[in-house]
Tab-separated table of C-alpha atoms in Angstrom:
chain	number	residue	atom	x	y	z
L	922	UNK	CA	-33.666	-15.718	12.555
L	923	UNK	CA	-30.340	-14.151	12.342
L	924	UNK	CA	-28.588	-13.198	15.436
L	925	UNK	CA	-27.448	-9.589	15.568
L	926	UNK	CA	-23.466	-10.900	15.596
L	927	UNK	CA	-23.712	-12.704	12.359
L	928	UNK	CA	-24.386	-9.304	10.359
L	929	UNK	CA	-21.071	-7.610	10.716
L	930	UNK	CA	-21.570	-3.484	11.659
L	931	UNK	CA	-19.263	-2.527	8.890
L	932	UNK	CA	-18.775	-4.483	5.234
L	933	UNK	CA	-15.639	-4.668	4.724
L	934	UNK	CA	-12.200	-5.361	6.690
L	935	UNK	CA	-9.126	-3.171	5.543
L	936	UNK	CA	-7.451	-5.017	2.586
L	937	UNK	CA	-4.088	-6.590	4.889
L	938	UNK	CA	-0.902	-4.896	3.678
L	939	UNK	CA	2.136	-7.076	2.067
L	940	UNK	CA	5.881	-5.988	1.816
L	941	UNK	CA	6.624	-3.263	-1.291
L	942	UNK	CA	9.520	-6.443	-1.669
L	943	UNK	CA	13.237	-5.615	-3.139
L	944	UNK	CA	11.405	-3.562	-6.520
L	945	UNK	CA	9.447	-1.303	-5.469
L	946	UNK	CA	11.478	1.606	-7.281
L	947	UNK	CA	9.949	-0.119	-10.127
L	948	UNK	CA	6.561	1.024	-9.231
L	949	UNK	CA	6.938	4.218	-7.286
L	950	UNK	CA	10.433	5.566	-8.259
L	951	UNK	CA	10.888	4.095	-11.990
L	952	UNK	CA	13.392	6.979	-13.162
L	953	UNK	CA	15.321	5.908	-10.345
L	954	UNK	CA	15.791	2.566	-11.057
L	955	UNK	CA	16.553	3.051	-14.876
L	956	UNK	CA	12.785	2.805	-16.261
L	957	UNK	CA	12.790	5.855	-18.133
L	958	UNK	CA	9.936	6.702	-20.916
L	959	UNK	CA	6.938	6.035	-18.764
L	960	UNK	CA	6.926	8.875	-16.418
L	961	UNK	CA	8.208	12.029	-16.908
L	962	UNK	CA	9.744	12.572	-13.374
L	963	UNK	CA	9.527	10.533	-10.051
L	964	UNK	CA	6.539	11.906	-7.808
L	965	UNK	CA	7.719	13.092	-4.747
L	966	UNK	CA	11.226	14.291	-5.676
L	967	UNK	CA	9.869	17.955	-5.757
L	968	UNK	CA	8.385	19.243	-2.784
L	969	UNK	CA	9.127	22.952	-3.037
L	970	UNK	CA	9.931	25.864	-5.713
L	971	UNK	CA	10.670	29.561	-5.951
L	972	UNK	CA	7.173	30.263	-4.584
L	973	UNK	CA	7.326	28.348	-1.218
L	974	UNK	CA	7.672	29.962	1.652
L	975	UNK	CA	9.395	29.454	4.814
L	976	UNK	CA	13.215	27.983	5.815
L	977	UNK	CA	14.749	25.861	2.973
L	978	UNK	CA	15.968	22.649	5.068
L	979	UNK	CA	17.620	19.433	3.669
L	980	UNK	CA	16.806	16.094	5.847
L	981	UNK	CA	18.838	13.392	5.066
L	982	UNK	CA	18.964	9.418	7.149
L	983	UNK	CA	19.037	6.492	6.620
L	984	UNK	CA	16.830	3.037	7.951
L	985	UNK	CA	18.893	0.983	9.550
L	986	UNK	CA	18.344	-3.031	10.319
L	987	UNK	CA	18.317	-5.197	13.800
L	988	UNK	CA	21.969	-5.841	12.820
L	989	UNK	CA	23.088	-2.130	12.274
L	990	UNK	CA	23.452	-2.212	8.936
L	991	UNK	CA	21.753	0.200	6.569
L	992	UNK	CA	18.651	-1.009	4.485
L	993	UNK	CA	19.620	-0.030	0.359
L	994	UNK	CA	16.403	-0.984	-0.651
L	995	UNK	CA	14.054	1.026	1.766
L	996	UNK	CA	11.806	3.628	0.352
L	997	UNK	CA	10.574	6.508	2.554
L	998	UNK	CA	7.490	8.879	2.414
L	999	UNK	CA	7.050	12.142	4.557
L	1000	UNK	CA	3.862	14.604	4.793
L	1001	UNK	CA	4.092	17.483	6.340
L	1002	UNK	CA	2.432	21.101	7.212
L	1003	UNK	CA	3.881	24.464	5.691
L	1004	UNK	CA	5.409	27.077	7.137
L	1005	UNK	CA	2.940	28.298	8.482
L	1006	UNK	CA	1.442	24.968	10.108
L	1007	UNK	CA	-1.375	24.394	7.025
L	1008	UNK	CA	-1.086	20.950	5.117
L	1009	UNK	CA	-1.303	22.075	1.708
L	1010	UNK	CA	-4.867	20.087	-0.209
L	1011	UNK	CA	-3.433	19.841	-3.313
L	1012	UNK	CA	-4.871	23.231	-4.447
L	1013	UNK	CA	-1.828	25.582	-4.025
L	1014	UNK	CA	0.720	26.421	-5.713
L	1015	UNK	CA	4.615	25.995	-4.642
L	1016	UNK	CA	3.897	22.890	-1.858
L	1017	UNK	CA	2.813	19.618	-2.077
L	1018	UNK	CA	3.653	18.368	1.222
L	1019	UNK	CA	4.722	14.887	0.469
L	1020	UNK	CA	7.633	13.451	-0.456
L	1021	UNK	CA	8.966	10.446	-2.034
L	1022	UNK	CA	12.753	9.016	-1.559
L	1023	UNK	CA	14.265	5.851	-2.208
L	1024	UNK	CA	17.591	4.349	-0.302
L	1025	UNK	CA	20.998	5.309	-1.708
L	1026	UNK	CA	21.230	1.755	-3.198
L	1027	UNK	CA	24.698	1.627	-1.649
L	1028	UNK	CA	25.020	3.780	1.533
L	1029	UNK	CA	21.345	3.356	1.974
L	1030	UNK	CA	21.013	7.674	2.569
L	1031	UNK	CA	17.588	9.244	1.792
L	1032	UNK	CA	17.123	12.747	1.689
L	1033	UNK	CA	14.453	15.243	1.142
L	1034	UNK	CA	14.715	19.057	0.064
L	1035	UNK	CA	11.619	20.891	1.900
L	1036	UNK	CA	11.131	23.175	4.534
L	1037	UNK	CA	11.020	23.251	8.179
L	1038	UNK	CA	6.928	22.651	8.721
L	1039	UNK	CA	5.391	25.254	11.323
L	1040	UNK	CA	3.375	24.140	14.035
L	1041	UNK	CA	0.098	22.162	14.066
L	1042	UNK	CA	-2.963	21.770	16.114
L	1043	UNK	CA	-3.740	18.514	18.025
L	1044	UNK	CA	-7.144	17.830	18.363
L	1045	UNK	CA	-7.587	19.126	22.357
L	1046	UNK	CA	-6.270	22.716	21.398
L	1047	UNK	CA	-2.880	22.076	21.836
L	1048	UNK	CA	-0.483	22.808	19.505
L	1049	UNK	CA	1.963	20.610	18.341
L	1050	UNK	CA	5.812	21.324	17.806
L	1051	UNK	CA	7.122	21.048	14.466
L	1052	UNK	CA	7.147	17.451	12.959
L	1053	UNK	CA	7.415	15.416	9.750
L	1054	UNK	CA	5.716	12.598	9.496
L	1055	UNK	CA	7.024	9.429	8.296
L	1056	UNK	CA	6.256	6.040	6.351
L	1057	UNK	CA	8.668	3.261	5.618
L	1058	UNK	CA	8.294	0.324	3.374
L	1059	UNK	CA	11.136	-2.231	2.680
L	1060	UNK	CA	11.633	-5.577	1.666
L	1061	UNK	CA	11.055	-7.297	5.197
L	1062	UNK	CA	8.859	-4.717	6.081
L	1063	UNK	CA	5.483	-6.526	6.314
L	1064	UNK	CA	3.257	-2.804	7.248
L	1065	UNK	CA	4.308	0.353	6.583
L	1066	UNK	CA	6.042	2.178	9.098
L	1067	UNK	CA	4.708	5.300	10.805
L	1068	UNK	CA	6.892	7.493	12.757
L	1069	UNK	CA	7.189	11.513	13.242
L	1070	UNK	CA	10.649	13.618	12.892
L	1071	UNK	CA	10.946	16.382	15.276
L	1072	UNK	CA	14.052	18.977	15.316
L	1073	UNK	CA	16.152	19.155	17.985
L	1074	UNK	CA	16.110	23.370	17.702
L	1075	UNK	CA	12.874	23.156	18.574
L	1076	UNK	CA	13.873	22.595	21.993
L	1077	UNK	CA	10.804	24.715	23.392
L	1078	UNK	CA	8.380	23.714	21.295
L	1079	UNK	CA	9.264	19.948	21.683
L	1080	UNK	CA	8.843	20.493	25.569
L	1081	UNK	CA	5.138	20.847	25.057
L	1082	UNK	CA	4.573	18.070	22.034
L	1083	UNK	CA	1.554	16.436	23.195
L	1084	UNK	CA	3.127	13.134	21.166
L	1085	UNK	CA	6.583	13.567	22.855
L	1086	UNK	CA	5.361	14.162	26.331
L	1087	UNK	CA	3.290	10.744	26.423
L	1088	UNK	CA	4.850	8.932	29.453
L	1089	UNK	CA	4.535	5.694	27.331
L	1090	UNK	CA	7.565	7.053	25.123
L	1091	UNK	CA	9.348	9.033	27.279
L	1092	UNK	CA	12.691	6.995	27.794
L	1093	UNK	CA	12.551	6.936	23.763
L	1094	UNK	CA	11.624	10.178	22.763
L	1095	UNK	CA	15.247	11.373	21.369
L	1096	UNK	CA	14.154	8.589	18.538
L	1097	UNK	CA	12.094	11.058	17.095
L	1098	UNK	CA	14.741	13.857	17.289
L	1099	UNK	CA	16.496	14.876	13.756
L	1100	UNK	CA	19.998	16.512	15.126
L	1101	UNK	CA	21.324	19.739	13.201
L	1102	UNK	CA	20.683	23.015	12.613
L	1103	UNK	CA	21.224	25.717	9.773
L	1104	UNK	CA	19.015	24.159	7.810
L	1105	UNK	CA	20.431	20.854	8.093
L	1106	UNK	CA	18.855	17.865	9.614
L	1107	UNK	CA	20.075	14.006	9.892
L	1108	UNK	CA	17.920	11.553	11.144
L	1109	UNK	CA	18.606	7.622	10.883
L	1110	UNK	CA	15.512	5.190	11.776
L	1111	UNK	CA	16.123	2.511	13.893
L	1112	UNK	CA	14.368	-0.106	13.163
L	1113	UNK	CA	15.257	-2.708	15.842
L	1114	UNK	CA	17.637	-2.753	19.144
L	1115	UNK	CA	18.986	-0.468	21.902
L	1116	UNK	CA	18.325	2.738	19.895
L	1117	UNK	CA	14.964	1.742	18.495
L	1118	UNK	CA	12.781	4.395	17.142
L	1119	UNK	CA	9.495	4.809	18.230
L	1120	UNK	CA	7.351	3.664	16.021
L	1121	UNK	CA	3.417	4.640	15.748
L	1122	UNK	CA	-0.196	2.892	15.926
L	1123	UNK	CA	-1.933	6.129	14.190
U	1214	UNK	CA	-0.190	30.234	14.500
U	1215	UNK	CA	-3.287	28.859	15.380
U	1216	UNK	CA	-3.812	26.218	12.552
U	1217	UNK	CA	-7.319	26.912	11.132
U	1218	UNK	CA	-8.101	23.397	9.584
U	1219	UNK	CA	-11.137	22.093	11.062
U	1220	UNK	CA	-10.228	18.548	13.145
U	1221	UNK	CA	-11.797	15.709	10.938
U	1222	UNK	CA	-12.580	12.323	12.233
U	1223	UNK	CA	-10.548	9.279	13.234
U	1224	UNK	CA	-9.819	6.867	11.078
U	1225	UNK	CA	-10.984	2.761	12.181
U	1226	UNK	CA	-8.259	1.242	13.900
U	1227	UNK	CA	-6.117	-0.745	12.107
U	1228	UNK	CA	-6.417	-4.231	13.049
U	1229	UNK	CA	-2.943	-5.661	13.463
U	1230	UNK	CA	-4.654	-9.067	13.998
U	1231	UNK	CA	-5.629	-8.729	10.495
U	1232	UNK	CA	-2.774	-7.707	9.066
U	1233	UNK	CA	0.842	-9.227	8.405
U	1234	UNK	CA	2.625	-9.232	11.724
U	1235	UNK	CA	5.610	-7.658	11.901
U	1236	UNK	CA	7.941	-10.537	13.126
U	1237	UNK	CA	6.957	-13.342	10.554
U	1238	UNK	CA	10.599	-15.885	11.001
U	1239	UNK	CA	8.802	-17.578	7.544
U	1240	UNK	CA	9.895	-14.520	5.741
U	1241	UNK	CA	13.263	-13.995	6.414
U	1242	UNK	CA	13.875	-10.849	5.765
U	1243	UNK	CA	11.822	-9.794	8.511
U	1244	UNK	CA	13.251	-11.062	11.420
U	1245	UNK	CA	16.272	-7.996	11.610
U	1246	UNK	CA	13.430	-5.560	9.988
U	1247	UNK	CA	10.522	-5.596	12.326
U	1248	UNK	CA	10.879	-3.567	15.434
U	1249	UNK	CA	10.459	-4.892	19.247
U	1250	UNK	CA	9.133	-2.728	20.854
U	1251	UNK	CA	5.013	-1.738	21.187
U	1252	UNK	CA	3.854	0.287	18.456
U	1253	UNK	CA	3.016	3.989	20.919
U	1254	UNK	CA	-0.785	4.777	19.825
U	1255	UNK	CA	-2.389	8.208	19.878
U	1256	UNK	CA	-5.592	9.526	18.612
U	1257	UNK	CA	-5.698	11.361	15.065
U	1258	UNK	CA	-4.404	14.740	14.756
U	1259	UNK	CA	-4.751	16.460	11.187
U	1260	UNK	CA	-1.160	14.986	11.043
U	1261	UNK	CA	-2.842	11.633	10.225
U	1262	UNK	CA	-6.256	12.555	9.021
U	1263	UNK	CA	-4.499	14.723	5.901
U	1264	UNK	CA	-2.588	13.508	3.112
U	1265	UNK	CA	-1.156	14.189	-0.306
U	1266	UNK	CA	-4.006	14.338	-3.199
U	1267	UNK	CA	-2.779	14.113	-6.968
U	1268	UNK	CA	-4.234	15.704	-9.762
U	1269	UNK	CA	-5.275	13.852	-13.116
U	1270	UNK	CA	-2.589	16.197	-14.685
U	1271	UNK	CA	0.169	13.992	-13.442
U	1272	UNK	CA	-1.519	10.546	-15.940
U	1273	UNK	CA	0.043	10.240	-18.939
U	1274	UNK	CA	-2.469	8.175	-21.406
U	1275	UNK	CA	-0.609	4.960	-21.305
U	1276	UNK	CA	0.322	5.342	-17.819
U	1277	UNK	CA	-2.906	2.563	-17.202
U	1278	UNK	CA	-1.780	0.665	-19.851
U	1279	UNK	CA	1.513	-1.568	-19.044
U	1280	UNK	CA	1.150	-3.633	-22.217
U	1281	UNK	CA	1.905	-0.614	-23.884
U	1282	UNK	CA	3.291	2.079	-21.743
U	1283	UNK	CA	6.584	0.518	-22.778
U	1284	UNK	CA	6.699	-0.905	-25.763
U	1285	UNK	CA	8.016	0.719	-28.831
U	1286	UNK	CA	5.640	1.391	-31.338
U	1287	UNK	CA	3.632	-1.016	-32.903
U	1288	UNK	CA	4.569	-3.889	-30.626
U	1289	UNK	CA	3.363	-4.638	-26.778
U	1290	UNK	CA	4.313	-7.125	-23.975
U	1291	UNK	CA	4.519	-11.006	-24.395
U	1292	UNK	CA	1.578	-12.687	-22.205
U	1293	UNK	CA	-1.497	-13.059	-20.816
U	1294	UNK	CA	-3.225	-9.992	-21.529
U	1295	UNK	CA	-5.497	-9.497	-18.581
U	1296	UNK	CA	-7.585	-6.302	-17.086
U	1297	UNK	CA	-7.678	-5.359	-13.704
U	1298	UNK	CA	-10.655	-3.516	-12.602
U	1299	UNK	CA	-12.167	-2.792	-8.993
U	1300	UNK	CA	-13.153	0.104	-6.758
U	1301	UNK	CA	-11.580	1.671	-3.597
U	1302	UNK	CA	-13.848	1.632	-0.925
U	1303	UNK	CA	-13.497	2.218	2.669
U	1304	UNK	CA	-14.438	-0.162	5.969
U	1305	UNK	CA	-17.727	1.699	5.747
U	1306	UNK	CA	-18.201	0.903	1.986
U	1307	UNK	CA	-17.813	3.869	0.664
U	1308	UNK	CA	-16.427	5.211	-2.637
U	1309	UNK	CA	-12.780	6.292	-2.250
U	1310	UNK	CA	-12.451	8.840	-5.635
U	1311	UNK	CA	-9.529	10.644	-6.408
U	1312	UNK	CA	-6.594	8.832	-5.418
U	1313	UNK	CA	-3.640	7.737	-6.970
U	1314	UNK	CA	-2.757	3.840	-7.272
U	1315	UNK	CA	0.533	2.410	-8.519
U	1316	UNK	CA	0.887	-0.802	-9.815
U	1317	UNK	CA	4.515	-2.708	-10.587
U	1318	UNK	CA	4.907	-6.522	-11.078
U	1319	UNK	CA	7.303	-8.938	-12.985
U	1320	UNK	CA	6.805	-9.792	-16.553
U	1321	UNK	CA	5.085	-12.615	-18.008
U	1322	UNK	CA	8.312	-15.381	-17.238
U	1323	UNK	CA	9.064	-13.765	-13.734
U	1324	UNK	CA	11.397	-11.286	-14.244
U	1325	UNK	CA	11.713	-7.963	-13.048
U	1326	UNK	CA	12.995	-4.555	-14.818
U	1327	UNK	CA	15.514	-4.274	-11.970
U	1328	UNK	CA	19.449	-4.464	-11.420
U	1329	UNK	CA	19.271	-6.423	-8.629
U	1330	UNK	CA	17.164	-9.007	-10.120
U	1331	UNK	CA	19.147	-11.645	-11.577
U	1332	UNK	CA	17.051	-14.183	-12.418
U	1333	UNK	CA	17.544	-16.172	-15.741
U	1334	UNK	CA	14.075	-15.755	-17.105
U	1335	UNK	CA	14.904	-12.950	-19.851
U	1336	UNK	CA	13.313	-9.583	-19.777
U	1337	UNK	CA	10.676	-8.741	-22.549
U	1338	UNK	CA	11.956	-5.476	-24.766
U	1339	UNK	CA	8.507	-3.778	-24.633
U	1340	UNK	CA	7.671	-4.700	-21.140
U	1341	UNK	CA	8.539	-2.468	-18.036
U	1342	UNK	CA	6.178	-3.508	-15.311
U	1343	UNK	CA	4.839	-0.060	-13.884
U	1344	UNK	CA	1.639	1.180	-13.690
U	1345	UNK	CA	-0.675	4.423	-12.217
U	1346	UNK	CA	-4.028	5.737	-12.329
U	1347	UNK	CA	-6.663	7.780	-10.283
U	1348	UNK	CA	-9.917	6.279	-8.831
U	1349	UNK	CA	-13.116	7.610	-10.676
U	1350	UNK	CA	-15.904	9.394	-9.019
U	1351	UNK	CA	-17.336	6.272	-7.806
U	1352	UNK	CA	-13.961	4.761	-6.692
U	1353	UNK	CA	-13.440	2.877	-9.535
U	1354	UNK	CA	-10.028	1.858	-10.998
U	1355	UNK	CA	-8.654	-0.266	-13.854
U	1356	UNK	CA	-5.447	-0.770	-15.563
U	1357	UNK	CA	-4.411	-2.930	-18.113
U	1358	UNK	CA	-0.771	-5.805	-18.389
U	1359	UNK	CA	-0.021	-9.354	-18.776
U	1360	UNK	CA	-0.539	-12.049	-15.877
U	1361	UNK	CA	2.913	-11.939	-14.322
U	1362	UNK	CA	4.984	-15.636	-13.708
U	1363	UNK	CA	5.760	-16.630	-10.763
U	1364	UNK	CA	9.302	-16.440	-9.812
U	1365	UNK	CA	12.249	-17.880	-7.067
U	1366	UNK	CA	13.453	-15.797	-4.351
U	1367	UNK	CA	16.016	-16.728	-1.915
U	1368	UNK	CA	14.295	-17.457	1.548
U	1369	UNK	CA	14.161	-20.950	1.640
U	1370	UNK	CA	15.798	-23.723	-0.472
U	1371	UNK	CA	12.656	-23.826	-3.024
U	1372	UNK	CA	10.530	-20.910	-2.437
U	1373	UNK	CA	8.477	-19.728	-5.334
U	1374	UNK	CA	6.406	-16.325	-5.423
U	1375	UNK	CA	3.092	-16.881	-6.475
U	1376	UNK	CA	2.132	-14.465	-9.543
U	1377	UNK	CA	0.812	-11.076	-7.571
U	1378	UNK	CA	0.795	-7.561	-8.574
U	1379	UNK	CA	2.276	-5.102	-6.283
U	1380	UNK	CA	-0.264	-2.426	-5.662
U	1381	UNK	CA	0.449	1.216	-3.545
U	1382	UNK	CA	-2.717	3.261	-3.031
U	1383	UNK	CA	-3.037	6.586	-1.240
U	1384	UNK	CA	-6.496	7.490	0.428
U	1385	UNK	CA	-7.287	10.925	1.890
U	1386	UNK	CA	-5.097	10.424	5.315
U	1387	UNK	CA	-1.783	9.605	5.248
U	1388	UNK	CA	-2.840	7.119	8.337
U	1389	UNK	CA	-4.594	5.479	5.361
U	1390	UNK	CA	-1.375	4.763	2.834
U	1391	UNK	CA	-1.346	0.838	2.170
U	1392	UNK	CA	0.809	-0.940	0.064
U	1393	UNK	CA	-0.098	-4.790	-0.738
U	1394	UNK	CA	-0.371	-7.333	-3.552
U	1395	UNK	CA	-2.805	-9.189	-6.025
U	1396	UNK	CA	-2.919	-12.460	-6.173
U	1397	UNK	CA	-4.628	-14.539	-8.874
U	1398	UNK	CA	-7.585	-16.768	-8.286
U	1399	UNK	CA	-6.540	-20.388	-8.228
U	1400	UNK	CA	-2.649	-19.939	-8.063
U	1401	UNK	CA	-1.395	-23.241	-5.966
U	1402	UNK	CA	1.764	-21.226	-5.336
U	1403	UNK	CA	-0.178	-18.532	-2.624
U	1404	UNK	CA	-0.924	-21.099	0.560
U	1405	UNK	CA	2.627	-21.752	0.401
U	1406	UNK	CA	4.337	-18.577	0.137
U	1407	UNK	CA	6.192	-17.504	3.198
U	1408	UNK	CA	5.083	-14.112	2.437
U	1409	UNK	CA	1.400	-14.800	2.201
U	1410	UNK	CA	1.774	-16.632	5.480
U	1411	UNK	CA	3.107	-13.842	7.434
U	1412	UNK	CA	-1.001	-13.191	7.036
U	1413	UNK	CA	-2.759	-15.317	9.652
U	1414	UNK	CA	-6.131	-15.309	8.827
U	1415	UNK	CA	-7.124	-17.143	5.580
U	1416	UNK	CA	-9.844	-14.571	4.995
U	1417	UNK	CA	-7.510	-11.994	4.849
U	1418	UNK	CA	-5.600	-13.744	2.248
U	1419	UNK	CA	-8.651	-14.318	-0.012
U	1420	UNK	CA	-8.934	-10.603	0.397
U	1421	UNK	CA	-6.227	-10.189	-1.455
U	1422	UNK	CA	-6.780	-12.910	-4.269
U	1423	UNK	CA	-8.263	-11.885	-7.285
U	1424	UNK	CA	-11.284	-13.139	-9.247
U	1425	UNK	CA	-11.528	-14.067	-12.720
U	1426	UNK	CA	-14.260	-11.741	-14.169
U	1427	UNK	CA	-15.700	-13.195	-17.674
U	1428	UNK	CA	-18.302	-10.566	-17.604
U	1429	UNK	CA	-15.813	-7.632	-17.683
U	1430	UNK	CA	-13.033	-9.262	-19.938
U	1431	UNK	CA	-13.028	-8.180	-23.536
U	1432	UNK	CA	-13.934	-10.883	-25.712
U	1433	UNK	CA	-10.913	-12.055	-28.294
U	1434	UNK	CA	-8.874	-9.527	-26.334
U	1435	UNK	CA	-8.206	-9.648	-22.848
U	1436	UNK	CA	-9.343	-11.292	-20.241
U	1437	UNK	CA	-10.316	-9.591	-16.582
U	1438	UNK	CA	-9.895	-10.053	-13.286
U	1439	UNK	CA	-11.731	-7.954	-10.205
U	1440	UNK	CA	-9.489	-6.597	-7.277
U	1441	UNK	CA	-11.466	-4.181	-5.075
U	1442	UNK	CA	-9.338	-2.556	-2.394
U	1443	UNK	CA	-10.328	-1.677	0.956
U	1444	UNK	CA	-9.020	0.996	3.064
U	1445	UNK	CA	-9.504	2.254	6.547
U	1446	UNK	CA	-12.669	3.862	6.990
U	1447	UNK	CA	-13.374	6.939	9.692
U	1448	UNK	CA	-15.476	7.521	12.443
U	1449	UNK	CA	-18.642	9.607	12.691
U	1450	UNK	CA	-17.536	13.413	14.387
U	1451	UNK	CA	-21.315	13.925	15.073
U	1452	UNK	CA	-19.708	15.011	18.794
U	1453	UNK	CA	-16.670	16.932	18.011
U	1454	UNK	CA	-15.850	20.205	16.101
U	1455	UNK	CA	-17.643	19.482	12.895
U	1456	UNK	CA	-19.463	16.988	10.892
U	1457	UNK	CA	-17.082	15.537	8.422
U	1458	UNK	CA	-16.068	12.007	6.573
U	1459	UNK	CA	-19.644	10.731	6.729
């Protein structure tokens, strides 16, 4: 007879992630590393058109190593809600949501053309402040990386984050700040050390 | 604005036992890469539970098809012409349709379409080592290349790579994004790569090996191997604002 334990509940385990390694602009960003002919355009370098609405913004960082030096082969994803706090499902025009940059290969700056993301509800009722969310992959980088990006003119709104206020994070929470204003954001990712950005378990 | 998205469920949690570890000393490059301090952990807003879906507008017909998505006309890669086929399923064995996967790898002798590879191995003219297509219906996915060679990286002295394919896929949270590699059935070179190794368990590294698959491979063609990919699955919502993701 079998006992109950040796039947697992679920079939399958996650597949285990690996490092994207020093190439991975060959797979996700080929234009950008000189592969041209196979795709028309890089996914992810367009997130918004004529038709989007809401405040043009430019964010622009960089991930930066235990030693402080910038990473020139890290590649960075972001999702985020629309102006008016709805993440787009592929179905409308003028958004996607999701962007795709690679490193400046030798000042190791990303940056991403979008628009400031209005505010979204956590599951209690809450409502969250304005945030991008974040994934990083690098050579070195064994799992992907999952952090948020609030603004710091969101002063208000940040006060009530139900992320930021966790008392788990609180000596850290200025991690997750992008500084600027006008439409202007930078925000560099620490990935080790005294300035350490928090990073998530999602 | 009250955000009128319906909450959807949580997705498994990952198990970091499973995984890679961050700090893996073997792999060098991770010791100034992999943060210190505990990963914060919160419960799934629709922050985490969304994510970015593709449309089969953005596949090009060759886009599948690295043997010949580069070559110039009449000619295709040097190698090992091999199939990959396989399904996306999640924890709970379910079909994962619709989403996009992106394959790159080296070329048959090891080299990579990259300026910062400088390894002597030449590159092959009609070979440029990146891949894409959407899952079927059924979670289903195939593409088509030649068996990449191993190659020599500088970690240690004498470290080799074993041949892998580099593999992103998206699922339907961005809590489920995964990128990892394909190994090949048999390949001496995985139980001593330092990269392999930053996985502990040896299960998880079988996970990740691929199986020859004579019943799939096209005779006097190609020959196939079977990769299916697993991603997180999500949690019954039978007791929270609406039935969804069973």
């Amino acid at each position: 007879m079998t006992h109950p334990t040796d039947t697992p509940l679920y079939p399958f385990k996650e597949s285990p992630s690996q490092t994207a390694g020093p190439y991975v602009h060959i797979g996700l960003t080929p234009n950008f590393c000189g592969i041209s002919g196979v795709y028309d355009a890089d996914l992810g370098t367009a997130m918004v058109d004529d038709r989007t609405k809401g405040e043009r913004i430019t964010l622009q960082g960089r991930v930066i190593d235990g030693a402080g030096n910038p990473l020139t082969d890290a590649l960075v994803e972001i999702w985020q809600a629309d102006a008016d706090g709805r993440y787009p499902d592929g179905r409308e025009p003028g958004f996607s949501g999701w962007g795709r940059a690679p490193a400046d290969a030798k000042t190791g700056m990303f940056r991403f053309d979008t628009i400031k993301p209005g505010r979204v509800s956590y599951p209690d009722g809450r409502m969250q402040a304005p945030h991008i969310n974040i994934w990083i992959v690098a050579r070195g980088i064994n799992l992907g990386l999952n952090s948020r990006i609030y603004f710091e003119d969101e002063a208000e709104a940040n006060a009530a984050d139900p992320v930021l206020l966790r008392m788990d994070l609180q000596e850290r929470a200025g991690s997750l700040i992008a500084k600027g204003g006008g439409g202007s954001y930078s925000h560099d990712i620490h990935l080790q050390g005294p300035q350490e950005t928090v990073f998530f378990d999602i | 604005m009250k955000n009128s998205q319906p909450s959807v469920a949580n997705y498994f949690t990952r198990d970091r036992a499973w995984h890679p570890q961050a700090y893996a000393p073997g792999y060098k490059s991770s010791v100034l890469r992999a943060p210190t301090r505990a990963l914060i952990a919160f419960g799934n807003s629709l922050s985490e539970t969304s994510g970015p879906a593709f449309g089969h507008d953005i596949i090009g017909p060759l886009d599948n098809d690295m043997i010949l998505n580069f070559a110039q006309p009449g000619e295709s890669a040097i190698g090992e012409r091999i199939m990959v086929q396989g399904r996306v399923l999640d924890e709970r064995g379910q079909p994962v349709p619709g989403v996009l996967l992106e394959f790159w790898q080296a070329n048959a002798g090891g080299r990579y379409r990259h300026k910062k590879d400088g390894y002597l191995a030449p590159l092959d003219p009609n070979f440029g080592g990146c891949g894409r297509t959407i899952s079927g219906g059924d979670g289903t996915y195939a593409f088509r290349t030649v068996r990449p060679g191993p190659y020599p990286w500088p970690n240690g002295p004498n470290d080799w790579r074993p041949a892998h394919i580099h593999i992103s896929v998206f699922g339907h949270g961005f809590a489920q994004r995964l990128i990892t590699q394909m190994y090949f059935q048999g390949d001496p070179l995985i139980p001593i790569c330092p990269i392999v190794r930053t996985i502990n368990d040896p299960k998880a590294i079988e996970q990740l090996t691929a199986r020859l698959d004579m019943n799939a491979s096209a005779p006097m063609d190609a020959l196939a191997y079977r990769f299916d990919i697993i991603l997180r699955g999500s949690r019954s919502t039978l007791f929270e604002n609406r039935l969804e993701g069973n």
